[in-house]
Amino acid sequence: MRLTVTTFLTLDGVVQAPGGPDEDRSGGFEQGGWQVPYGDDEGGEIISARFASASAFLLGRGTYEIFAGYWPHVPDDNPIAAALNKLPKYVVSTTLTELSWQNSTLIGGDVAEQVAALKTLPGQELQVYGSGQLIRSLLAHDLVDEFQLLIYPVVLGAGRRLFGEGTPAAFRLADSRTTSSGVIVATYLPDGRPRYGSFATTPEPEHHRALR
């Protein structure tokens, strides 16, 4: 299976509590629900299409608890609920000891090794949603095959960000589109580590100089 990450973030990279004020108030965060005003049919179709490619899910503890509190109560005629309730869910946690949501398996110990083993199983995509801390760990171990970032036209100035200090990485844009509400949906593929240079030794494009 390919390991794919789909996540919502602001222009300043915040991923905390997109769906509601009480979704995640850790660290004193009071701006939850920033995603909601930008909801539209296009965004819903994009997410539904993503779930249609899922063979299994990989979730951090916080995202698991949010999902487990909601999706088991949604009828399976909802395609997202059908996927989440029926497909295998692998949950990375050092604090949980049991999982009540059906088809859920706890992952502990050497997470990178176990996730690498999951990727060898047959199927389309092992999908990650939310789970910022887990995503950073997966990125550090070169386990992510694709990022789908839904970037919302809002700056919060506070909150947990998707990419903090950690392993530098470069990406290649594979696809992009913009919804009617101004959300940029960008699909990136890993492209090794960042490459560096200097315009002191490399000719600088004329339009670059105009911007400096």
PDB file of N, CA, C and O in Angstrom, residues 167-211:
ATOM      1  N   THR A 167      13.042  17.024  10.235  1.00  0.00           N
ATOM      2  CA  THR A 167      13.793  16.594   9.064  1.00  0.00           C
ATOM      3  C   THR A 167      13.447  17.453   7.859  1.00  0.00           C
ATOM      4  O   THR A 167      12.290  17.506   7.442  1.00  0.00           O
ATOM      5  N   PRO A 168      14.414  18.141   7.257  1.00  0.00           N
ATOM      6  CA  PRO A 168      14.130  18.901   6.024  1.00  0.00           C
ATOM      7  C   PRO A 168      13.712  17.953   4.903  1.00  0.00           C
ATOM      8  O   PRO A 168      14.175  16.810   4.832  1.00  0.00           O
ATOM      9  N   ALA A 169      12.833  18.429   4.041  1.00  0.00           N
ATOM     10  CA  ALA A 169      12.358  17.596   2.935  1.00  0.00           C
ATOM     11  C   ALA A 169      11.983  18.478   1.757  1.00  0.00           C
ATOM     12  O   ALA A 169      11.565  19.618   1.932  1.00  0.00           O
ATOM     13  N   ALA A 170      12.144  17.946   0.567  1.00  0.00           N
ATOM     14  CA  ALA A 170      11.711  18.625  -0.654  1.00  0.00           C
ATOM     15  C   ALA A 170      10.563  17.844  -1.269  1.00  0.00           C
ATOM     16  O   ALA A 170      10.437  16.632  -1.061  1.00  0.00           O
ATOM     17  N   PHE A 171       9.712  18.542  -2.028  1.00  0.00           N
ATOM     18  CA  PHE A 171       8.560  17.902  -2.646  1.00  0.00           C
ATOM     19  C   PHE A 171       8.412  18.365  -4.083  1.00  0.00           C
ATOM     20  O   PHE A 171       8.901  19.424  -4.473  1.00  0.00           O
ATOM     21  N   ARG A 172       7.687  17.562  -4.845  1.00  0.00           N
ATOM     22  CA  ARG A 172       7.375  17.892  -6.231  1.00  0.00           C
ATOM     23  C   ARG A 172       5.863  17.983  -6.374  1.00  0.00           C
ATOM     24  O   ARG A 172       5.134  17.078  -5.970  1.00  0.00           O
ATOM     25  N   LEU A 173       5.370  19.091  -6.922  1.00  0.00           N
ATOM     26  CA  LEU A 173       3.936  19.275  -7.097  1.00  0.00           C
ATOM     27  C   LEU A 173       3.433  18.351  -8.196  1.00  0.00           C
ATOM     28  O   LEU A 173       3.898  18.404  -9.326  1.00  0.00           O
ATOM     29  N   ALA A 174       2.459  17.485  -7.844  1.00  0.00           N
ATOM     30  CA  ALA A 174       1.907  16.543  -8.812  1.00  0.00           C
ATOM     31  C   ALA A 174       0.562  16.993  -9.351  1.00  0.00           C
ATOM     32  O   ALA A 174       0.191  16.655 -10.477  1.00  0.00           O
ATOM     33  N   ASP A 175      -0.182  17.772  -8.560  1.00  0.00           N
ATOM     34  CA  ASP A 175      -1.504  18.219  -8.998  1.00  0.00           C
ATOM     35  C   ASP A 175      -1.948  19.365  -8.089  1.00  0.00           C
ATOM     36  O   ASP A 175      -1.533  19.444  -6.930  1.00  0.00           O
ATOM     37  N   SER A 176      -2.796  20.243  -8.630  1.00  0.00           N
ATOM     38  CA  SER A 176      -3.359  21.312  -7.806  1.00  0.00           C
ATOM     39  C   SER A 176      -4.668  21.783  -8.403  1.00  0.00           C
ATOM     40  O   SER A 176      -4.886  21.697  -9.618  1.00  0.00           O
ATOM     41  N   ARG A 177      -5.539  22.237  -7.538  1.00  0.00           N
ATOM     42  CA  ARG A 177      -6.798  22.836  -7.953  1.00  0.00           C
ATOM     43  C   ARG A 177      -7.264  23.769  -6.850  1.00  0.00           C
ATOM     44  O   ARG A 177      -6.741  23.732  -5.723  1.00  0.00           O
ATOM     45  N   THR A 178      -8.225  24.620  -7.142  1.00  0.00           N
ATOM     46  CA  THR A 178      -8.746  25.557  -6.165  1.00  0.00           C
ATOM     47  C   THR A 178     -10.269  25.434  -6.130  1.00  0.00           C
ATOM     48  O   THR A 178     -10.910  25.417  -7.189  1.00  0.00           O
ATOM     49  N   THR A 179     -10.835  25.324  -4.927  1.00  0.00           N
ATOM     50  CA  THR A 179     -12.280  25.205  -4.806  1.00  0.00           C
ATOM     51  C   THR A 179     -12.931  26.584  -4.903  1.00  0.00           C
ATOM     52  O   THR A 179     -12.260  27.619  -4.867  1.00  0.00           O
ATOM     53  N   SER A 180     -14.249  26.597  -4.983  1.00  0.00           N
ATOM     54  CA  SER A 180     -14.980  27.851  -5.111  1.00  0.00           C
ATOM     55  C   SER A 180     -14.839  28.738  -3.885  1.00  0.00           C
ATOM     56  O   SER A 180     -15.011  29.956  -3.973  1.00  0.00           O
ATOM     57  N   SER A 181     -14.494  28.160  -2.744  1.00  0.00           N
ATOM     58  CA  SER A 181     -14.323  28.954  -1.526  1.00  0.00           C
ATOM     59  C   SER A 181     -12.885  29.408  -1.318  1.00  0.00           C
ATOM     60  O   SER A 181     -12.557  30.003  -0.287  1.00  0.00           O
ATOM     61  N   GLY A 182     -12.005  29.117  -2.289  1.00  0.00           N
ATOM     62  CA  GLY A 182     -10.633  29.595  -2.212  1.00  0.00           C
ATOM     63  C   GLY A 182      -9.658  28.651  -1.553  1.00  0.00           C
ATOM     64  O   GLY A 182      -8.528  29.040  -1.235  1.00  0.00           O
ATOM     65  N   VAL A 183     -10.052  27.402  -1.339  1.00  0.00           N
ATOM     66  CA  VAL A 183      -9.153  26.410  -0.752  1.00  0.00           C
ATOM     67  C   VAL A 183      -8.272  25.829  -1.855  1.00  0.00           C
ATOM     68  O   VAL A 183      -8.773  25.377  -2.892  1.00  0.00           O
ATOM     69  N   ILE A 184      -6.966  25.864  -1.643  1.00  0.00           N
ATOM     70  CA  ILE A 184      -6.013  25.274  -2.590  1.00  0.00           C
ATOM     71  C   ILE A 184      -5.785  23.816  -2.196  1.00  0.00           C
ATOM     72  O   ILE A 184      -5.429  23.521  -1.048  1.00  0.00           O
ATOM     73  N   VAL A 185      -6.016  22.924  -3.139  1.00  0.00           N
ATOM     74  CA  VAL A 185      -5.796  21.499  -2.905  1.00  0.00           C
ATOM     75  C   VAL A 185      -4.557  21.098  -3.702  1.00  0.00           C
ATOM     76  O   VAL A 185      -4.584  21.042  -4.933  1.00  0.00           O
ATOM     77  N   ALA A 186      -3.471  20.874  -2.982  1.00  0.00           N
ATOM     78  CA  ALA A 186      -2.179  20.606  -3.634  1.00  0.00           C
ATOM     79  C   ALA A 186      -1.699  19.206  -3.274  1.00  0.00           C
ATOM     80  O   ALA A 186      -1.666  18.828  -2.096  1.00  0.00           O
ATOM     81  N   THR A 187      -1.338  18.447  -4.299  1.00  0.00           N
ATOM     82  CA  THR A 187      -0.815  17.104  -4.095  1.00  0.00           C
ATOM     83  C   THR A 187       0.685  17.118  -4.360  1.00  0.00           C
ATOM     84  O   THR A 187       1.127  17.527  -5.440  1.00  0.00           O
ATOM     85  N   TYR A 188       1.450  16.703  -3.363  1.00  0.00           N
ATOM     86  CA  TYR A 188       2.907  16.719  -3.447  1.00  0.00           C
ATOM     87  C   TYR A 188       3.470  15.310  -3.288  1.00  0.00           C
ATOM     88  O   TYR A 188       2.978  14.510  -2.477  1.00  0.00           O
ATOM     89  N   LEU A 189       4.522  15.040  -4.037  1.00  0.00           N
ATOM     90  CA  LEU A 189       5.261  13.790  -3.917  1.00  0.00           C
ATOM     91  C   LEU A 189       6.644  14.086  -3.343  1.00  0.00           C
ATOM     92  O   LEU A 189       7.240  15.121  -3.670  1.00  0.00           O
ATOM     93  N   PRO A 190       7.169  13.228  -2.486  1.00  0.00           N
ATOM     94  CA  PRO A 190       8.508  13.450  -1.928  1.00  0.00           C
ATOM     95  C   PRO A 190       9.560  13.556  -3.020  1.00  0.00           C
ATOM     96  O   PRO A 190       9.516  12.841  -4.017  1.00  0.00           O
ATOM     97  N   ASP A 191      10.507  14.458  -2.816  1.00  0.00           N
ATOM     98  CA  ASP A 191      11.573  14.692  -3.802  1.00  0.00           C
ATOM     99  C   ASP A 191      12.909  14.816  -3.094  1.00  0.00           C
ATOM    100  O   ASP A 191      13.710  15.713  -3.389  1.00  0.00           O
ATOM    101  N   GLY A 192      13.169  13.924  -2.149  1.00  0.00           N
ATOM    102  CA  GLY A 192      14.451  13.905  -1.463  1.00  0.00           C
ATOM    103  C   GLY A 192      14.605  15.028  -0.461  1.00  0.00           C
ATOM    104  O   GLY A 192      13.650  15.492   0.138  1.00  0.00           O
ATOM    105  N   ARG A 193      15.824  15.488  -0.305  1.00  0.00           N
ATOM    106  CA  ARG A 193      16.135  16.554   0.636  1.00  0.00           C
ATOM    107  C   ARG A 193      16.236  17.887  -0.106  1.00  0.00           C
ATOM    108  O   ARG A 193      16.456  17.916  -1.323  1.00  0.00           O
ATOM    109  N   PRO A 194      16.107  18.994   0.587  1.00  0.00           N
ATOM    110  CA  PRO A 194      16.230  20.297  -0.075  1.00  0.00           C
ATOM    111  C   PRO A 194      17.588  20.454  -0.747  1.00  0.00           C
ATOM    112  O   PRO A 194      18.601  19.944  -0.261  1.00  0.00           O
ATOM    113  N   ARG A 195      17.578  21.144  -1.864  1.00  0.00           N
ATOM    114  CA  ARG A 195      18.809  21.468  -2.564  1.00  0.00           C
ATOM    115  C   ARG A 195      19.052  22.972  -2.446  1.00  0.00           C
ATOM    116  O   ARG A 195      18.101  23.754  -2.415  1.00  0.00           O
ATOM    117  N   TYR A 196      20.308  23.372  -2.403  1.00  0.00           N
ATOM    118  CA  TYR A 196      20.641  24.765  -2.105  1.00  0.00           C
ATOM    119  C   TYR A 196      21.563  25.335  -3.182  1.00  0.00           C
ATOM    120  O   TYR A 196      22.226  24.597  -3.902  1.00  0.00           O
ATOM    121  N   GLY A 197      21.573  26.636  -3.263  1.00  0.00           N
ATOM    122  CA  GLY A 197      22.435  27.304  -4.223  1.00  0.00           C
ATOM    123  C   GLY A 197      22.592  28.756  -3.837  1.00  0.00           C
ATOM    124  O   GLY A 197      22.150  29.192  -2.764  1.00  0.00           O
ATOM    125  N   SER A 198      23.211  29.542  -4.697  1.00  0.00           N
ATOM    126  CA  SER A 198      23.408  30.970  -4.447  1.00  0.00           C
ATOM    127  C   SER A 198      23.360  31.718  -5.768  1.00  0.00           C
ATOM    128  O   SER A 198      23.976  31.299  -6.758  1.00  0.00           O
ATOM    129  N   PHE A 199      22.611  32.824  -5.788  1.00  0.00           N
ATOM    130  CA  PHE A 199      22.563  33.644  -6.985  1.00  0.00           C
ATOM    131  C   PHE A 199      23.874  34.420  -7.186  1.00  0.00           C
ATOM    132  O   PHE A 199      24.057  35.079  -8.201  1.00  0.00           O
ATOM    133  N   ALA A 200      24.769  34.306  -6.213  1.00  0.00           N
ATOM    134  CA  ALA A 200      26.088  34.909  -6.392  1.00  0.00           C
ATOM    135  C   ALA A 200      26.904  34.128  -7.419  1.00  0.00           C
ATOM    136  O   ALA A 200      27.800  34.671  -8.064  1.00  0.00           O
ATOM    137  N   THR A 201      26.578  32.850  -7.595  1.00  0.00           N
ATOM    138  CA  THR A 201      27.316  32.007  -8.532  1.00  0.00           C
ATOM    139  C   THR A 201      26.439  31.477  -9.663  1.00  0.00           C
ATOM    140  O   THR A 201      26.948  30.945 -10.641  1.00  0.00           O
ATOM    141  N   THR A 202      25.123  31.610  -9.523  1.00  0.00           N
ATOM    142  CA  THR A 202      24.183  31.138 -10.539  1.00  0.00           C
ATOM    143  C   THR A 202      23.420  32.330 -11.093  1.00  0.00           C
ATOM    144  O   THR A 202      22.930  33.154 -10.318  1.00  0.00           O
ATOM    145  N   PRO A 203      23.322  32.477 -12.402  1.00  0.00           N
ATOM    146  CA  PRO A 203      22.586  33.617 -12.962  1.00  0.00           C
ATOM    147  C   PRO A 203      21.172  33.685 -12.411  1.00  0.00           C
ATOM    148  O   PRO A 203      20.460  32.685 -12.369  1.00  0.00           O
ATOM    149  N   GLU A 204      20.799  34.882 -11.956  1.00  0.00           N
ATOM    150  CA  GLU A 204      19.480  35.077 -11.366  1.00  0.00           C
ATOM    151  C   GLU A 204      18.491  35.547 -12.422  1.00  0.00           C
ATOM    152  O   GLU A 204      18.771  36.472 -13.186  1.00  0.00           O
ATOM    153  N   PRO A 205      17.299  34.909 -12.504  1.00  0.00           N
ATOM    154  CA  PRO A 205      16.289  35.371 -13.466  1.00  0.00           C
ATOM    155  C   PRO A 205      15.969  36.850 -13.250  1.00  0.00           C
ATOM    156  O   PRO A 205      15.925  37.352 -12.122  1.00  0.00           O
ATOM    157  N   GLU A 206      15.749  37.565 -14.330  1.00  0.00           N
ATOM    158  CA  GLU A 206      15.526  39.003 -14.280  1.00  0.00           C
ATOM    159  C   GLU A 206      14.367  39.368 -13.361  1.00  0.00           C
ATOM    160  O   GLU A 206      14.416  40.334 -12.599  1.00  0.00           O
ATOM    161  N   HIS A 207      13.283  38.574 -13.419  1.00  0.00           N
ATOM    162  CA  HIS A 207      12.120  38.925 -12.606  1.00  0.00           C
ATOM    163  C   HIS A 207      12.384  38.742 -11.119  1.00  0.00           C
ATOM    164  O   HIS A 207      11.740  39.347 -10.297  1.00  0.00           O
ATOM    165  N   HIS A 208      13.373  37.902 -10.759  1.00  0.00           N
ATOM    166  CA  HIS A 208      13.736  37.762  -9.344  1.00  0.00           C
ATOM    167  C   HIS A 208      14.326  39.071  -8.833  1.00  0.00           C
ATOM    168  O   HIS A 208      14.016  39.519  -7.730  1.00  0.00           O
ATOM    169  N   ARG A 209      15.199  39.679  -9.634  1.00  0.00           N
ATOM    170  CA  ARG A 209      15.853  40.898  -9.200  1.00  0.00           C
ATOM    171  C   ARG A 209      14.826  42.024  -8.997  1.00  0.00           C
ATOM    172  O   ARG A 209      14.962  42.866  -8.117  1.00  0.00           O
ATOM    173  N   ALA A 210      13.775  42.004  -9.802  1.00  0.00           N
ATOM    174  CA  ALA A 210      12.757  43.037  -9.677  1.00  0.00           C
ATOM    175  C   ALA A 210      11.989  42.943  -8.367  1.00  0.00           C
ATOM    176  O   ALA A 210      11.431  43.925  -7.890  1.00  0.00           O
ATOM    177  N   LEU A 211      12.006  41.746  -7.785  1.00  0.00           N
ATOM    178  CA  LEU A 211      11.261  41.552  -6.543  1.00  0.00           C
ATOM    179  C   LEU A 211      12.115  41.813  -5.303  1.00  0.00           C
ATOM    180  O   LEU A 211      11.599  41.825  -4.200  1.00  0.00           O
TER     181      LEU A 211
END
